């Protein structure tokens, strides 16, 4: 009696499950297991999405950039992206900052060397900007070009990229004043814009490579004569 009841229960359950035969059963189980093992989550998923953002921007530019294409490259669903970023603008800017660090973070890292002269910190900063541009030049060009046509993107770049960078360089110049290496009059927006503007013009707009030697010459021959005290 007990055996009969168990047999009937097994037959009832099997009737409710779609029938898969032979290779179909193996394929379904293998595919499900494979997807479970390779599904990215958390930091790994965000890294994959950021990689896809850079690849897509480099290939098609900002105007043709889509969330769908990024999801396909990252091998994830659109929902996974929209849970983290509301728009493609948010996604692009976050990918850039996450990959290379905020502009203010770069300067703060350099300022940890309390003994470094202002000139040396500026040279290191210029070198870092060159390195980042080598890695993300196409992305920077795509966003810069689209900013001229998209006021919302331009405003976002201004708020999330330009302003923090600008404030950090002003702080660097103020440090130079405190050390007696920079004129107090040089702690303003005009002088803070000189170095990034020259580097951006060459690398992003003209697509010219800038070496560490070039960066050093810009600091020594252009910026320092403008900001340095007579004692430097």
Protein backbone atom coordinates (compact mmCIF):
# COMPACT_ATOMS: atom_id res chain seq x y z
CA UNK A 1 0.00 0.00 0.00
CA UNK A 2 2.72 2.46 0.97
CA UNK A 3 4.69 1.59 -2.16
CA UNK A 4 1.61 2.14 -4.33
CA UNK A 5 0.99 5.58 -2.80
CA UNK A 6 4.61 6.66 -3.35
CA UNK A 7 4.50 5.46 -6.95
CA UNK A 8 1.30 7.41 -7.64
CA UNK A 9 2.77 10.55 -6.04
CA UNK A 10 5.88 10.29 -8.22
CA UNK A 11 3.76 9.89 -11.34
CA UNK A 12 1.66 12.92 -10.35
CA UNK A 13 4.71 15.15 -9.91
CA UNK A 14 6.34 14.01 -13.15
CA UNK A 15 3.15 14.82 -15.05
CA UNK A 16 3.43 18.48 -13.96
CA UNK A 17 6.99 18.88 -15.24
CA UNK A 18 7.70 19.55 -18.96
CA UNK A 19 9.16 16.45 -20.55
CA UNK A 20 12.75 16.69 -21.76
CA UNK A 21 14.37 13.81 -23.54
CA UNK A 22 17.96 12.68 -23.63
CA UNK A 23 20.21 15.45 -24.92
CA UNK A 24 17.54 18.12 -24.22
CA UNK A 25 17.65 17.29 -20.53
CA UNK A 26 21.45 17.45 -20.43
CA UNK A 27 21.50 20.70 -22.41
CA UNK A 28 18.94 22.39 -20.16
CA UNK A 29 20.74 21.40 -16.98
CA UNK A 30 24.15 22.36 -18.41
CA UNK A 31 22.93 25.72 -19.70
CA UNK A 32 21.25 26.61 -16.41
CA UNK A 33 24.32 25.64 -14.44
CA UNK A 34 26.61 27.54 -16.80
CA UNK A 35 24.55 30.72 -16.55
CA UNK A 36 24.48 30.50 -12.77
CA UNK A 37 28.25 30.05 -12.61
CA UNK A 38 29.06 32.88 -15.03
CA UNK A 39 26.47 35.46 -13.99
CA UNK A 40 28.29 38.55 -12.75
CA UNK A 41 27.19 40.36 -9.62
CA UNK A 42 28.21 43.36 -7.55
CA UNK A 43 31.61 44.85 -8.33
CA UNK A 44 32.34 42.30 -11.07
CA UNK A 45 29.15 43.26 -12.87
CA UNK A 46 29.82 46.99 -12.58
CA UNK A 47 33.36 46.49 -13.89
CA UNK A 48 32.00 44.56 -16.86
CA UNK A 49 29.48 47.33 -17.55
CA UNK A 50 32.18 50.01 -17.34
CA UNK A 51 34.34 48.03 -19.77
CA UNK A 52 31.39 47.82 -22.12
CA UNK A 53 30.78 51.58 -21.85
CA UNK A 54 34.33 52.38 -22.95
CA UNK A 55 34.26 49.84 -25.75
CA UNK A 56 30.94 51.09 -27.06
CA UNK A 57 31.89 54.78 -26.90
CA UNK A 58 35.17 54.12 -28.66
CA UNK A 59 33.40 52.24 -31.43
CA UNK A 60 30.21 54.26 -32.08
CA UNK A 61 30.58 57.57 -30.19
CA UNK A 62 28.17 59.13 -27.72
CA UNK A 63 25.26 59.94 -30.04
CA UNK A 64 24.84 56.31 -31.18
CA UNK A 65 25.61 54.91 -27.73
CA UNK A 66 22.75 52.86 -26.24
CA UNK A 67 22.06 51.08 -22.98
CA UNK A 68 20.98 48.01 -24.98
CA UNK A 69 24.38 47.75 -26.67
CA UNK A 70 26.21 48.12 -23.36
CA UNK A 71 24.05 45.40 -21.81
CA UNK A 72 24.83 43.08 -24.71
CA UNK A 73 28.58 43.72 -24.42
CA UNK A 74 28.52 43.22 -20.65
CA UNK A 75 26.39 40.06 -21.06
CA UNK A 76 23.73 41.32 -18.68
CA UNK A 77 20.18 42.62 -18.89
CA UNK A 78 19.07 46.21 -19.36
CA UNK A 79 17.33 46.03 -16.00
CA UNK A 80 20.67 45.48 -14.26
CA UNK A 81 21.93 48.75 -15.74
CA UNK A 82 18.79 50.78 -15.11
CA UNK A 83 18.77 49.69 -11.48
CA UNK A 84 22.08 51.50 -11.09
CA UNK A 85 21.91 54.38 -13.58
CA UNK A 86 18.85 56.32 -14.73
CA UNK A 87 20.25 57.54 -18.07
CA UNK A 88 23.13 56.86 -20.44
CA UNK A 89 24.58 60.21 -19.39
CA UNK A 90 24.79 59.05 -15.76
CA UNK A 91 26.29 55.76 -16.88
CA UNK A 92 29.01 57.32 -19.04
CA UNK A 93 30.12 59.85 -16.44
CA UNK A 94 30.08 57.30 -13.64
CA UNK A 95 32.12 54.86 -15.73
CA UNK A 96 34.77 57.49 -16.41
CA UNK A 97 35.05 58.59 -12.77
CA UNK A 98 35.02 55.00 -11.48
CA UNK A 99 37.73 53.90 -13.90
CA UNK A 100 40.12 56.81 -13.51
CA UNK A 101 39.20 58.43 -10.23
CA UNK A 102 37.63 61.81 -9.76
CA UNK A 103 39.77 64.79 -10.79
CA UNK A 104 39.88 65.92 -7.17
CA UNK A 105 40.98 62.44 -6.06
CA UNK A 106 43.99 62.60 -8.36
CA UNK A 107 45.19 65.91 -6.93
CA UNK A 108 44.55 64.82 -3.34
CA UNK A 109 46.62 61.69 -3.94
CA UNK A 110 49.51 63.77 -5.26
CA UNK A 111 49.32 66.16 -2.32
CA UNK A 112 49.94 63.31 0.12
CA UNK A 113 53.63 63.95 -0.60
CA UNK A 114 53.92 66.92 1.74
CA UNK A 115 57.56 67.53 0.84
CA UNK A 116 57.01 67.80 -2.92
CA UNK A 117 57.42 71.25 -4.42
CA UNK A 118 54.46 72.79 -6.24
CA UNK A 119 56.29 72.50 -9.54
CA UNK A 120 56.89 68.77 -9.01
CA UNK A 121 53.24 68.14 -8.10
CA UNK A 122 52.13 69.99 -11.24
CA UNK A 123 54.46 67.88 -13.39
CA UNK A 124 53.06 64.70 -11.82
CA UNK A 125 49.53 65.96 -12.37
CA UNK A 126 50.24 66.73 -16.02
CA UNK A 127 51.77 63.28 -16.46
CA UNK A 128 48.73 61.61 -14.89
CA UNK A 129 46.39 63.55 -17.18
CA UNK A 130 48.43 62.37 -20.17
CA UNK A 131 48.27 58.76 -19.01
CA UNK A 132 44.50 58.92 -18.53
CA UNK A 133 44.02 60.49 -21.93
CA UNK A 134 46.04 57.72 -23.57
CA UNK A 135 43.69 55.18 -22.01
CA UNK A 136 40.44 57.07 -22.56
CA UNK A 137 41.15 59.51 -25.36
CA UNK A 138 38.38 58.22 -27.63
CA UNK A 139 35.87 58.36 -24.81
CA UNK A 140 36.88 61.89 -23.86
CA UNK A 141 36.62 63.04 -27.47
CA UNK A 142 33.21 61.43 -27.88
CA UNK A 143 31.84 63.10 -24.76
CA UNK A 144 33.50 66.45 -25.52
CA UNK A 145 32.07 66.56 -29.05
CA UNK A 146 28.59 65.58 -27.93
CA UNK A 147 28.68 68.20 -25.14
CA UNK A 148 28.71 70.92 -27.77
CA UNK A 149 25.31 69.67 -29.00
CA UNK A 150 23.76 68.42 -25.76
CA UNK A 151 23.26 71.11 -23.07
CA UNK A 152 22.30 68.53 -20.45
CA UNK A 153 25.44 66.51 -21.03
CA UNK A 154 27.54 69.68 -20.99
CA UNK A 155 26.01 70.68 -17.65
CA UNK A 156 26.65 67.22 -16.21
CA UNK A 157 30.29 67.26 -17.33
CA UNK A 158 30.63 70.75 -15.82
CA UNK A 159 29.25 69.62 -12.48
CA UNK A 160 30.79 66.17 -12.14
CA UNK A 161 34.14 66.57 -13.90
CA UNK A 162 35.18 70.18 -14.46
CA UNK A 163 34.20 71.76 -11.14
CA UNK A 164 35.88 69.16 -8.89
CA UNK A 165 39.03 69.30 -11.03
CA UNK A 166 39.02 73.10 -11.01
CA UNK A 167 38.55 73.30 -7.23
CA UNK A 168 41.33 70.76 -6.64
CA UNK A 169 43.86 72.68 -8.74
CA UNK A 170 42.92 75.94 -6.99
CA UNK A 171 43.62 74.15 -3.69
CA UNK A 172 46.97 73.00 -5.08
CA UNK A 173 47.85 76.60 -5.99
CA UNK A 174 46.84 77.76 -2.50
CA UNK A 175 49.19 75.16 -1.06
CA UNK A 176 51.90 76.71 -3.20
CA UNK A 177 51.13 80.13 -1.75
CA UNK A 178 51.38 78.72 1.76
CA UNK A 179 54.79 77.29 0.87
CA UNK A 180 55.97 80.59 -0.60
CA UNK A 181 56.23 79.12 -4.12
CA UNK A 182 53.16 80.67 -5.78
CA UNK A 183 51.96 84.27 -5.99
CA UNK A 184 48.71 84.87 -4.05
CA UNK A 185 47.22 86.49 -7.18
CA UNK A 186 47.59 83.17 -9.00
CA UNK A 187 45.03 81.41 -6.82
CA UNK A 188 42.13 81.90 -9.22
CA UNK A 189 40.27 80.18 -12.02
CA UNK A 190 42.32 81.54 -14.90
CA UNK A 191 45.57 80.02 -13.69
CA UNK A 192 43.89 76.80 -12.58
CA UNK A 193 42.65 76.32 -16.15
CA UNK A 194 46.01 76.75 -17.90
CA UNK A 195 47.45 73.25 -17.51
CA UNK A 196 44.31 71.14 -18.18
CA UNK A 197 43.31 73.44 -21.05
CA UNK A 198 46.62 73.07 -22.87
CA UNK A 199 46.72 69.32 -22.39
CA UNK A 200 43.08 68.87 -23.41
CA UNK A 201 43.58 70.98 -26.53
CA UNK A 202 46.47 68.85 -27.68
CA UNK A 203 45.21 65.41 -26.74
CA UNK A 204 41.44 65.61 -27.08
CA UNK A 205 40.80 68.24 -29.75
CA UNK A 206 43.92 67.77 -31.90
CA UNK A 207 44.47 64.11 -31.06
CA UNK A 208 48.19 64.70 -30.56
CA UNK A 209 50.24 62.47 -28.28
CA UNK A 210 51.76 64.31 -25.33
CA UNK A 211 54.81 62.78 -23.70
CA UNK A 212 56.02 63.23 -20.14
CA UNK A 213 58.68 65.56 -21.53
CA UNK A 214 56.01 67.67 -23.22
CA UNK A 215 54.05 67.87 -19.98
CA UNK A 216 57.17 68.96 -18.08
CA UNK A 217 57.93 71.67 -20.64
CA UNK A 218 54.39 73.04 -20.37
CA UNK A 219 54.72 73.27 -16.59
CA UNK A 220 58.24 74.76 -16.65
CA UNK A 221 57.91 77.11 -19.62
CA UNK A 222 54.28 78.21 -19.40
CA UNK A 223 52.64 77.65 -16.04
CA UNK A 224 55.43 78.22 -13.53
CA UNK A 225 56.52 81.57 -15.04
CA UNK A 226 52.90 82.70 -14.66
CA UNK A 227 52.36 81.65 -11.05
CA UNK A 228 55.76 81.48 -9.36
CA UNK A 229 57.09 83.98 -6.84
CA UNK A 230 60.45 85.54 -7.58
CA UNK A 231 62.12 83.24 -5.08
CA UNK A 232 61.24 80.13 -7.11
